[in-house]
Short mmCIF file of C-alpha atoms in Angstrom, two decimals:
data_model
loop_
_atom_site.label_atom_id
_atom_site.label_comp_id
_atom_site.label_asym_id
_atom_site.label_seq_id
_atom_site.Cartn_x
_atom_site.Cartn_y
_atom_site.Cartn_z
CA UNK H 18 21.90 -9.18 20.56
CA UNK H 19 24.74 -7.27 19.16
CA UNK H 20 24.44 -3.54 19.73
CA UNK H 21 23.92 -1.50 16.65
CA UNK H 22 26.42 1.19 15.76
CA UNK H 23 24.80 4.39 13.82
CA UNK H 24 26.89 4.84 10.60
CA UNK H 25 27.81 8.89 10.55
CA UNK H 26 25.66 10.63 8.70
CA UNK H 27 28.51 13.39 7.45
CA UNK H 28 29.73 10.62 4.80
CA UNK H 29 26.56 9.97 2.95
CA UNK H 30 26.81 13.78 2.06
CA UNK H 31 28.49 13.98 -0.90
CA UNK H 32 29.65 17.46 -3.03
CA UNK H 33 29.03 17.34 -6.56
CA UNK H 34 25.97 18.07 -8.64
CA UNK H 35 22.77 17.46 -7.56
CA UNK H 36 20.22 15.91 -9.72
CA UNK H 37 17.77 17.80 -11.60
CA UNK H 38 14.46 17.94 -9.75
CA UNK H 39 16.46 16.77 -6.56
CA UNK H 40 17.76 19.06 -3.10
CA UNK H 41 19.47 17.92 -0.52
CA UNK H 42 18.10 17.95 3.24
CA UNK H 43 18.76 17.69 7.10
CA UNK H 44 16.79 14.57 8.40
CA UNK H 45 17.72 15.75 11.69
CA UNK H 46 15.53 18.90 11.85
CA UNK H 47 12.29 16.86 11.24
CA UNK H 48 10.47 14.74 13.74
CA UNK H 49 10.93 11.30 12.53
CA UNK H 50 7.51 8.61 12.59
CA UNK H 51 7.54 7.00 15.91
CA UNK H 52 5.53 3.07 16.18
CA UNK H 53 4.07 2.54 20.13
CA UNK H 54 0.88 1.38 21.46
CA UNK H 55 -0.50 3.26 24.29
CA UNK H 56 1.17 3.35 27.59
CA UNK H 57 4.75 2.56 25.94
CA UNK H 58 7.17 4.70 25.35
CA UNK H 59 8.32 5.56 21.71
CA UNK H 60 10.05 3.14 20.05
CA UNK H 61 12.56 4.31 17.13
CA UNK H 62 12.02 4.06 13.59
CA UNK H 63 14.80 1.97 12.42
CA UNK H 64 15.30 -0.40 9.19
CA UNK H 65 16.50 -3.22 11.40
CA UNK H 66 15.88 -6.69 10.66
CA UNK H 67 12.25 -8.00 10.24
CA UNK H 68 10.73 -8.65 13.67
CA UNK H 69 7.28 -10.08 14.88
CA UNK H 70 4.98 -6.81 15.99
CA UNK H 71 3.23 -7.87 19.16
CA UNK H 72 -0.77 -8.58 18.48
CA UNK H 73 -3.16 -6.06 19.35
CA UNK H 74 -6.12 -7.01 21.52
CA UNK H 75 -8.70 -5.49 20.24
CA UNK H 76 -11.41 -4.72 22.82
CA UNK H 77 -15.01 -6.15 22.09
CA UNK H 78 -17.26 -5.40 19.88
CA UNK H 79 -21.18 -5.14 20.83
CA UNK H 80 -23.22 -7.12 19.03
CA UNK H 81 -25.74 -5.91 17.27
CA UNK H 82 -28.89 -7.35 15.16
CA UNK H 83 -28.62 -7.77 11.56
CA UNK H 84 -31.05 -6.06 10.00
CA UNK H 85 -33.57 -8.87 7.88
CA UNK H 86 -33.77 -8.67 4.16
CA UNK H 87 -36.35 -7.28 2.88
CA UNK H 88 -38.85 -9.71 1.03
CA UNK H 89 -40.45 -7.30 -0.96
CA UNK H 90 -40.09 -3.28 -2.03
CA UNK H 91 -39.11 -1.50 1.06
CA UNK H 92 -37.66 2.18 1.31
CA UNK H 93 -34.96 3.41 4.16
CA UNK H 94 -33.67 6.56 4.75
CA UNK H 95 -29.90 7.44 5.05
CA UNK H 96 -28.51 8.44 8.52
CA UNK H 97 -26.20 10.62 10.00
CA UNK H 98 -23.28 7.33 10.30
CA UNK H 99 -23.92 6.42 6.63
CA UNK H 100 -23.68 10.04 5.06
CA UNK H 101 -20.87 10.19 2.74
CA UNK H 102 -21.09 6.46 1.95
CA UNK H 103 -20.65 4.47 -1.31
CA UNK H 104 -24.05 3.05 -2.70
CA UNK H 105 -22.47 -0.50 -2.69
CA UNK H 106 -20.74 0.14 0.55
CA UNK H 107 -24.05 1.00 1.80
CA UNK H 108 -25.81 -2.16 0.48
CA UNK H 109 -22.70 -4.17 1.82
CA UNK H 110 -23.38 -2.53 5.11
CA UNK H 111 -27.04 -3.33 5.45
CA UNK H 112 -26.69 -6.53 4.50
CA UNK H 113 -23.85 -8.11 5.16
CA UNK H 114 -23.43 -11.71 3.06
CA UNK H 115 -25.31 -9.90 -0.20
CA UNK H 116 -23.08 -10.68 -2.66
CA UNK H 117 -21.42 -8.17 -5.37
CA UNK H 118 -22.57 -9.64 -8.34
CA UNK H 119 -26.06 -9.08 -6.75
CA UNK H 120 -25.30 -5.51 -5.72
CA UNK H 121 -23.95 -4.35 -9.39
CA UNK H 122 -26.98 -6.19 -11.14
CA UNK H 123 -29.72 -4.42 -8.68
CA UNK H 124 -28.00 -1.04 -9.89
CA UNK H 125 -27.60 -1.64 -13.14
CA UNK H 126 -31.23 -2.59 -13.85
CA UNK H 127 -32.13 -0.11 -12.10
CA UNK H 128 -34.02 -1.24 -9.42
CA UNK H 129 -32.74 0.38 -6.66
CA UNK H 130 -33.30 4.21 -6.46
CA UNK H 131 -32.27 6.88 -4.23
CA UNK H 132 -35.09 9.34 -4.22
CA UNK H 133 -36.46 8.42 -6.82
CA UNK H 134 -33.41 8.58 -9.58
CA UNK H 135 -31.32 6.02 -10.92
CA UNK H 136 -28.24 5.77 -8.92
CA UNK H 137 -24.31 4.35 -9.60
CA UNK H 138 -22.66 2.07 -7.25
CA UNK H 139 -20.15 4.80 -6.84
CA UNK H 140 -22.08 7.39 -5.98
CA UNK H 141 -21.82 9.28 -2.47
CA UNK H 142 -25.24 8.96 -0.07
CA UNK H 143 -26.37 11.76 1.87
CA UNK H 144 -27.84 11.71 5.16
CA UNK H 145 -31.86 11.90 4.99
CA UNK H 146 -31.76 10.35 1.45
CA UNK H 147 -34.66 8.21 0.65
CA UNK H 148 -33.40 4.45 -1.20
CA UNK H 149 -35.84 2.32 -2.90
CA UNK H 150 -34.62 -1.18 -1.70
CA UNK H 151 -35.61 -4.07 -4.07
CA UNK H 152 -35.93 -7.52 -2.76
CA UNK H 153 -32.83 -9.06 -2.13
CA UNK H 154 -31.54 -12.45 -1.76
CA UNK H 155 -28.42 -13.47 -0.13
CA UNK H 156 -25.96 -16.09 -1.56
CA UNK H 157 -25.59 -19.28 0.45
CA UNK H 158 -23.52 -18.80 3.61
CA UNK H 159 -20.14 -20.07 4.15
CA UNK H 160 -20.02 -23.67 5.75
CA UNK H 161 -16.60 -24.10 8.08
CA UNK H 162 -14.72 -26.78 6.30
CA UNK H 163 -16.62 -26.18 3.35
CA UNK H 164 -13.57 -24.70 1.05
CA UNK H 165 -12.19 -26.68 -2.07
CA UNK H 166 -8.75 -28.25 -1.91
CA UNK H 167 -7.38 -25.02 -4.18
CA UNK H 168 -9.27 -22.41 -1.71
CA UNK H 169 -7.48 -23.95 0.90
CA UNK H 170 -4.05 -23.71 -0.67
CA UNK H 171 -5.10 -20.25 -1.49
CA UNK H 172 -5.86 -19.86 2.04
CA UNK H 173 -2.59 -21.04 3.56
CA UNK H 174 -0.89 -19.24 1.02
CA UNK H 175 -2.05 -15.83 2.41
CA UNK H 176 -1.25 -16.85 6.03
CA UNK H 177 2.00 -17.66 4.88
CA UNK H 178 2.38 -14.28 3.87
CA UNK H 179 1.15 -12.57 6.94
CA UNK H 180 3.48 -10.37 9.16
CA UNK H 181 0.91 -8.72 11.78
CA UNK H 182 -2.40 -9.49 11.95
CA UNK H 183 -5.26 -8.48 14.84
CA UNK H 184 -9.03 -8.49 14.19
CA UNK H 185 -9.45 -5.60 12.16
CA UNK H 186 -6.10 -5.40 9.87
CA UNK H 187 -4.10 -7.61 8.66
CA UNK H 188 -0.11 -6.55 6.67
CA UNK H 189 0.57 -8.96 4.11
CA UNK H 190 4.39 -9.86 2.56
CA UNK H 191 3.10 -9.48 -0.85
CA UNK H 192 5.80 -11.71 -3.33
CA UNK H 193 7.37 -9.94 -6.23
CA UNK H 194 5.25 -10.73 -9.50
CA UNK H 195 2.28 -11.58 -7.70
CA UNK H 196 -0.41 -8.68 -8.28
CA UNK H 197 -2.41 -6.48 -5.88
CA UNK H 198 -5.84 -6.32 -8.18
CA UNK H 199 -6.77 -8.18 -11.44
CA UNK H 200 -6.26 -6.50 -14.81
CA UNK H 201 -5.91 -7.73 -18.54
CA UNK H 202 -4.40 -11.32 -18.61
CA UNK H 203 -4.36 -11.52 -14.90
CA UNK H 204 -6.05 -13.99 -13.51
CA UNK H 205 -4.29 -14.46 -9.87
CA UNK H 206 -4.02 -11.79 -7.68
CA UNK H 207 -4.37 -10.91 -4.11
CA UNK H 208 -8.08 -9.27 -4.15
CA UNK H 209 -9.15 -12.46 -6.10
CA UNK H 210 -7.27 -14.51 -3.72
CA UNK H 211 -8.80 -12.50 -0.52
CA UNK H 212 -12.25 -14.34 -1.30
CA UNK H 213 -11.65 -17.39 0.39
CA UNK H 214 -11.40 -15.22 3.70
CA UNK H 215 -14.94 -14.02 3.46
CA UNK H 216 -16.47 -14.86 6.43
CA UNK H 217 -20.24 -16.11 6.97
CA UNK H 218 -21.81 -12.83 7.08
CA UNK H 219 -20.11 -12.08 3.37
CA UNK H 220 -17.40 -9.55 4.17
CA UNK H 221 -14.18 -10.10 2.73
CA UNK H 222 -10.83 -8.71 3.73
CA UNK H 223 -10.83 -5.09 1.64
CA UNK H 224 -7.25 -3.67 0.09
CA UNK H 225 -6.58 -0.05 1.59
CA UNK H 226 -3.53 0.32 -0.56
CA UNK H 227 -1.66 -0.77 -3.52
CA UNK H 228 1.86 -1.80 -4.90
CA UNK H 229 3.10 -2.43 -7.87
CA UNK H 230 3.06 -6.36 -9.12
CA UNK H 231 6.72 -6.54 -9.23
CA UNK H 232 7.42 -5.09 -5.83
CA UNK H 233 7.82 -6.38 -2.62
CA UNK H 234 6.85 -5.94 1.15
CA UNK H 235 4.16 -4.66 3.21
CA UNK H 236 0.45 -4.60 1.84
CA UNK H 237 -2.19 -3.13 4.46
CA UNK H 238 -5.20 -5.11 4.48
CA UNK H 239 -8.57 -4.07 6.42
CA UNK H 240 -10.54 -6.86 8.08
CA UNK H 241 -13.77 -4.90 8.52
CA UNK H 242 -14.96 -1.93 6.91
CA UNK H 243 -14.72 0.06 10.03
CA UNK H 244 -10.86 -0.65 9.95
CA UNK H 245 -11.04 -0.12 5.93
CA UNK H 246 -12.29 3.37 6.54
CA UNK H 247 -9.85 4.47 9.46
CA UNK H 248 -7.06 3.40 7.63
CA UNK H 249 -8.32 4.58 4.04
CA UNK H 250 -8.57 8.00 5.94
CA UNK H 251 -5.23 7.81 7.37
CA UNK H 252 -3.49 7.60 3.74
CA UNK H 253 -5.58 10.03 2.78
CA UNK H 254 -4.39 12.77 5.61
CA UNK H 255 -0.63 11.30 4.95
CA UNK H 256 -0.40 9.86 8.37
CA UNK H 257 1.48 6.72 6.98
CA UNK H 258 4.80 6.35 6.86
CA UNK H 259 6.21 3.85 4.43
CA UNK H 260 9.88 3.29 3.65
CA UNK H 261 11.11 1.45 0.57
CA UNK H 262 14.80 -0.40 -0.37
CA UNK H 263 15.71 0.11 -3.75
CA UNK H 264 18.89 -1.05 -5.62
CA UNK H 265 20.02 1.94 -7.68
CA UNK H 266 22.22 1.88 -10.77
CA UNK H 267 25.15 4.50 -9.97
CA UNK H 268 25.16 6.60 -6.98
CA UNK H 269 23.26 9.57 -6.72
CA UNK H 270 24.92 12.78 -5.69
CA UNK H 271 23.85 14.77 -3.24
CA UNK H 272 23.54 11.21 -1.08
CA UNK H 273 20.19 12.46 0.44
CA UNK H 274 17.74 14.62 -1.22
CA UNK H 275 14.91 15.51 -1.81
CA UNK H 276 12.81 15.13 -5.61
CA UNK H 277 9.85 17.11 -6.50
CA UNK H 278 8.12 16.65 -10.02
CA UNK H 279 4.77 16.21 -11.58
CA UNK H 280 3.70 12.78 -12.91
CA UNK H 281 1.30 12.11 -15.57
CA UNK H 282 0.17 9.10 -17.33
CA UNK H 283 1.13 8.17 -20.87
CA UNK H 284 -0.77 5.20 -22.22
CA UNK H 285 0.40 3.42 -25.72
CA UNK H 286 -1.66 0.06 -26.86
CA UNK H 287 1.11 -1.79 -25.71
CA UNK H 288 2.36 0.12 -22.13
CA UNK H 289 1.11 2.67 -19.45
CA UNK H 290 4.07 4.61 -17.83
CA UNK H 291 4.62 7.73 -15.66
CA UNK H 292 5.90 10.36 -17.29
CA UNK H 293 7.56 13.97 -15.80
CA UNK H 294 4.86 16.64 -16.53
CA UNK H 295 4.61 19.99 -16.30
CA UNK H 296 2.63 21.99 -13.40
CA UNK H 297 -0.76 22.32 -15.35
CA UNK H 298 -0.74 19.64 -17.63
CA UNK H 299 -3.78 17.55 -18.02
CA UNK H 300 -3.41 14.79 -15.62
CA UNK H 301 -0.76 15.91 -13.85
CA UNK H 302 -0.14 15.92 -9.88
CA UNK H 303 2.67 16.80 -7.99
CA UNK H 304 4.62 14.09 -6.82
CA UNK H 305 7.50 13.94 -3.69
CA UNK H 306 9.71 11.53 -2.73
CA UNK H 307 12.78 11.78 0.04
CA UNK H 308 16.06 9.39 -0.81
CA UNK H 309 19.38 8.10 1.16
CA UNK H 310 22.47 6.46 -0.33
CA UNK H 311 22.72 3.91 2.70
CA UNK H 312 25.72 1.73 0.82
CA UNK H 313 27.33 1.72 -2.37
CA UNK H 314 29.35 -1.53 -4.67
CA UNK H 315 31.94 -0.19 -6.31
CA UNK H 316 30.15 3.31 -7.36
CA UNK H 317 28.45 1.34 -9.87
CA UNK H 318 25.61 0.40 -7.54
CA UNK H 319 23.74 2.16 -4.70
CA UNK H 320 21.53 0.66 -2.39
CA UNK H 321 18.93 3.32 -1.26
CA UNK H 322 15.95 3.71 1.04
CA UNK H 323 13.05 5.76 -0.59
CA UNK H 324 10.34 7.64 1.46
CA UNK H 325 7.00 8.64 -0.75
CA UNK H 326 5.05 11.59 0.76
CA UNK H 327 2.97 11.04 -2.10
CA UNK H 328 1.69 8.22 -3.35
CA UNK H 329 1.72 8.52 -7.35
CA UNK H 330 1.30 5.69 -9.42
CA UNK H 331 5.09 4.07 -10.73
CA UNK H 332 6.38 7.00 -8.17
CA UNK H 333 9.41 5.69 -6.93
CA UNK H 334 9.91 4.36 -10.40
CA UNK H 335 9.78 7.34 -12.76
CA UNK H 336 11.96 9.84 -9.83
CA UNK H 337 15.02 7.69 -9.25
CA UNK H 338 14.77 7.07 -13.52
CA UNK H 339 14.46 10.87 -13.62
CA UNK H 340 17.47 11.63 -11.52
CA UNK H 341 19.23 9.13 -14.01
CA UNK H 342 19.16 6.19 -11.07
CA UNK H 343 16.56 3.95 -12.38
CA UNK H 344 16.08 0.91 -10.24
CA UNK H 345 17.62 -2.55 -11.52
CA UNK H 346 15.49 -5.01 -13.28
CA UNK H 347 12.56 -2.10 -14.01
CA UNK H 348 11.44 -3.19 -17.13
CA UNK H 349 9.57 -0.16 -17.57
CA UNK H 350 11.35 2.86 -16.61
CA UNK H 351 15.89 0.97 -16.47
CA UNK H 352 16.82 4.04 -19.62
CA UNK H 353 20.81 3.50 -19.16
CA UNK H 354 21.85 2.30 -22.24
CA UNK H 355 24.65 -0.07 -22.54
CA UNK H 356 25.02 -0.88 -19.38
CA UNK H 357 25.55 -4.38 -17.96
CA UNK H 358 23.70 -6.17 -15.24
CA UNK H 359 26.67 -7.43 -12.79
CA UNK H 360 26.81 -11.31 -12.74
CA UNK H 361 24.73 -13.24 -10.59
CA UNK H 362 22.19 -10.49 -10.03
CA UNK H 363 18.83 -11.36 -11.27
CA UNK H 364 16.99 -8.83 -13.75
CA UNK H 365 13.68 -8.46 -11.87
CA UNK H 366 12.61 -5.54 -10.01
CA UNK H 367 14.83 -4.39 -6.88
CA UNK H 368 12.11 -2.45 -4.59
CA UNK H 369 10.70 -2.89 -1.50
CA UNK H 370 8.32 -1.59 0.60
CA UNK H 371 10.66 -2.53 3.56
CA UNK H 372 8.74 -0.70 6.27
CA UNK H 373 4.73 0.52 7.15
CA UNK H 374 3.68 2.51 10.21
CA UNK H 375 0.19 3.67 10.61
CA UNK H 376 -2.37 4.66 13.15
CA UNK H 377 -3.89 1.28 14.32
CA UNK H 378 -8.15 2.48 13.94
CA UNK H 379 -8.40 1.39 17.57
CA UNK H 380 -5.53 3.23 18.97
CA UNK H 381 -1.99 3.10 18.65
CA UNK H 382 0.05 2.25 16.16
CA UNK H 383 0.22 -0.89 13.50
CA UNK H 384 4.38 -1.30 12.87
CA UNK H 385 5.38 -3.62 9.89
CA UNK H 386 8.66 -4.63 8.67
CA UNK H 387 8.94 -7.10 5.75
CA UNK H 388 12.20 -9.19 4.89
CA UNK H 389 14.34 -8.71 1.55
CA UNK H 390 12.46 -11.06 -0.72
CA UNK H 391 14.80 -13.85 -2.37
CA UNK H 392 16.04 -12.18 -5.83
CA UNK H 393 16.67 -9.20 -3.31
CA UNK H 394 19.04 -10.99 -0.70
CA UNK H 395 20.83 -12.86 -3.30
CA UNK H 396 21.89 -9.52 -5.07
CA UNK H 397 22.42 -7.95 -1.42
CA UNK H 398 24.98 -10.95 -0.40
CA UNK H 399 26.62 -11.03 -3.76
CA UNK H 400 27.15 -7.49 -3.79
CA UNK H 401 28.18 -7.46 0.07
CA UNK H 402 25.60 -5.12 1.61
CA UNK H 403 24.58 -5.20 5.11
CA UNK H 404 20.95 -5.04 5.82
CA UNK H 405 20.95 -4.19 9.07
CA UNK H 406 22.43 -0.91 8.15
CA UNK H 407 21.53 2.71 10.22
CA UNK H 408 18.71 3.74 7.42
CA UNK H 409 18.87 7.08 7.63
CA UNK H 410 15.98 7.78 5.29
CA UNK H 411 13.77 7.75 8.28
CA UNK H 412 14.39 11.37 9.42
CA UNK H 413 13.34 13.10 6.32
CA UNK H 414 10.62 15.66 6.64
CA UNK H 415 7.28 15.48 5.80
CA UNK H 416 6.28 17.90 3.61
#
């Protein structure tokens, strides 16, 4: 393996105005995200070239006995491990294999109560809660060998896609134009496609994230809902870190900086966008993102690397449009007027989420790295850029 030479630093700082809402910073002052499992040192945080994370053995789990469905009317009490809990989560959890359509229906009719009151299968449990269980019956369970020739496409599909995968998470190469969750007119998607993973007890692989349809790269997925929790949690508390490519149009100036707005939605009948808001406006919240210049083609293009420490809807999106770099081929938020796509570039979206490091639940950390999807790499060899550039993206702080 060749050795890899850091690019200086001291060139991707360039004078000139800096973008409204942006500043620049020193990546060097903060402690950069470091991926290792326990008993290994550190290893750095680089955007190097997509490599095969070694699996994590995750140690045994002890079995324990399902709890029987109840045949008729039967009350239980929340405890101390299920306070905080989701009514359907809870359901899910005490009987593993009911199925959701049964879950919503049993709420929405009102048969099951939590003491004594109507409850939504939204709503938080508290521990010492009394719930009125109806009878319940579970759906068939799944036979092996049982799927249909399209579940198993579907199937092989999503283990094409996979880039790490242990018993409790899996990180999925989601394809550009393929969508996270269903919505109107969408009728493929990965939750949808998830199904045909749900195992004989009824638990399906749960989403713990999202991205956009038209973008790229890593997608966390959580095998169990103890995982789903965990890592749930760690987005929460920001202990993620996700880098993201991006081909700009122009070059930003300062080269690294730092953009700080409020987003709001702004829905039309025919759209839904992010628009720049103003501290206090209904439905705003404040929004950060870090961003490196790592190469430029001929100052009309820049190829960056984006780091959210937010996670807004259309984030990465609306900034680089509001610093007046919108990212080529977004059909939503590309404002430069008449300017020309180069030739041989395709218009589709040019993001994505390159790189995921989080807290593995069971120790340790889960390190991702996803390839430049096709439409990507044919704009990144036309235009000459090197992907296995120094990113330097990866030392911006936190906050």
């Amino acid at each position: 393996m060749s050795r890899r030479v850091k690019r200086p630093l001291a060139k991707s700082r360039a004078s000139g105005d800096r973008p409204k809402g942006a500043r620049p910073y020193r990546g060097s002052q903060a402690q950069r995200p470091q991926a290792h499992r326990p008993g290994k040192p550190p290893a750095r945080l680089s955007a190097s070239a997509p490599r095969t994370a070694k699996p994590f053995i995750a140690e045994p789990e002890k079995i324990v006995a399902e709890p029987q469905l109840p045949a008729k009317v039967q009350t239980v009490v929340v405890t101390a491990d299920e306070n905080n809990m989701r009514v359907d989560r809870f359901l899910e959890a005490r009987f593993p294999g009911l199925s959701f359509s049964h879950i919503q229906r049993i709420v929405r009719k009102g048969e099951l109560r939590v003491n004594g009151k109507r409850a939504d299968s939204k709503d938080r449990l508290e521990e010492g809660q009394s719930i009125r269980i109806p009878p319940l019956k579970l759906d068939a369970p799944r036979v092996a060998g049982s799927l249909s020739e399209a579940a198993t496409k579907t199937l092989q599909s999503l283990k094409d896609m996979i880039l790490y995968e242990d018993a409790d998470v899996m990180v999925l190469n989601k394809p550009a134009g393929l969508a996270v969750q269903g919505g109107s007119g969408t009728t493929r998607h990965i939750d949808q496609m998830l199904e045909v993973m749900r195992d004989a007890k009824g638990q399906k692989p749960r989403l713990v994230h999202r991205l956009d349809k038209e973008t790229a790269g890593c997608l966390l997925v959580a095998k169990t809902r103890f995982a789903a929790t965990a890592l749930t949690g760690s987005f929460r508390h920001r202990s993620a870190r996700k880098i993201y490519w991006a081909l700009v149009a122009g070059v930003p100036k300062p080269k690294q900086g730092r953009i700080s707005t409020y987003l709001a939605k702004e829905e039309s009948e025919d759209d839904t966008i992010m628009r720049i808001a103003a501290h206090g406006d209904e439905g705003a919240s404040h929004a950060v993102t870090y961003y490196a210049v790592v190469e430029t083609s001929a100052q009309k293009l820049a190829w960056v690397s984006l780091k959210p420490v937010t996670g807004r809807t259309h984030q990465l999106r609306a900034h680089m449009a509001h610093i007046d770099h919108a990212i080529v081929g977004d059909p939503k938020y590309f404002n430069k007027e008449n300017w020309e796509l180069p030739g041989g570039l395709q218009k589709r979206l040019h993001l994505l989420a390159r790189r995921i490091v989080i807290p593995h639940p069971r120790g340790g950390f889960i390190d991702a790295t996803a390839p430049l999807p096709p439409h990507m790499l044919q704009s990144w060899n036309l235009l000459g850029l090197e992907a296995d550039r120094f990113d330097p993206i990866e030392n911006a702080p936190e906050e």
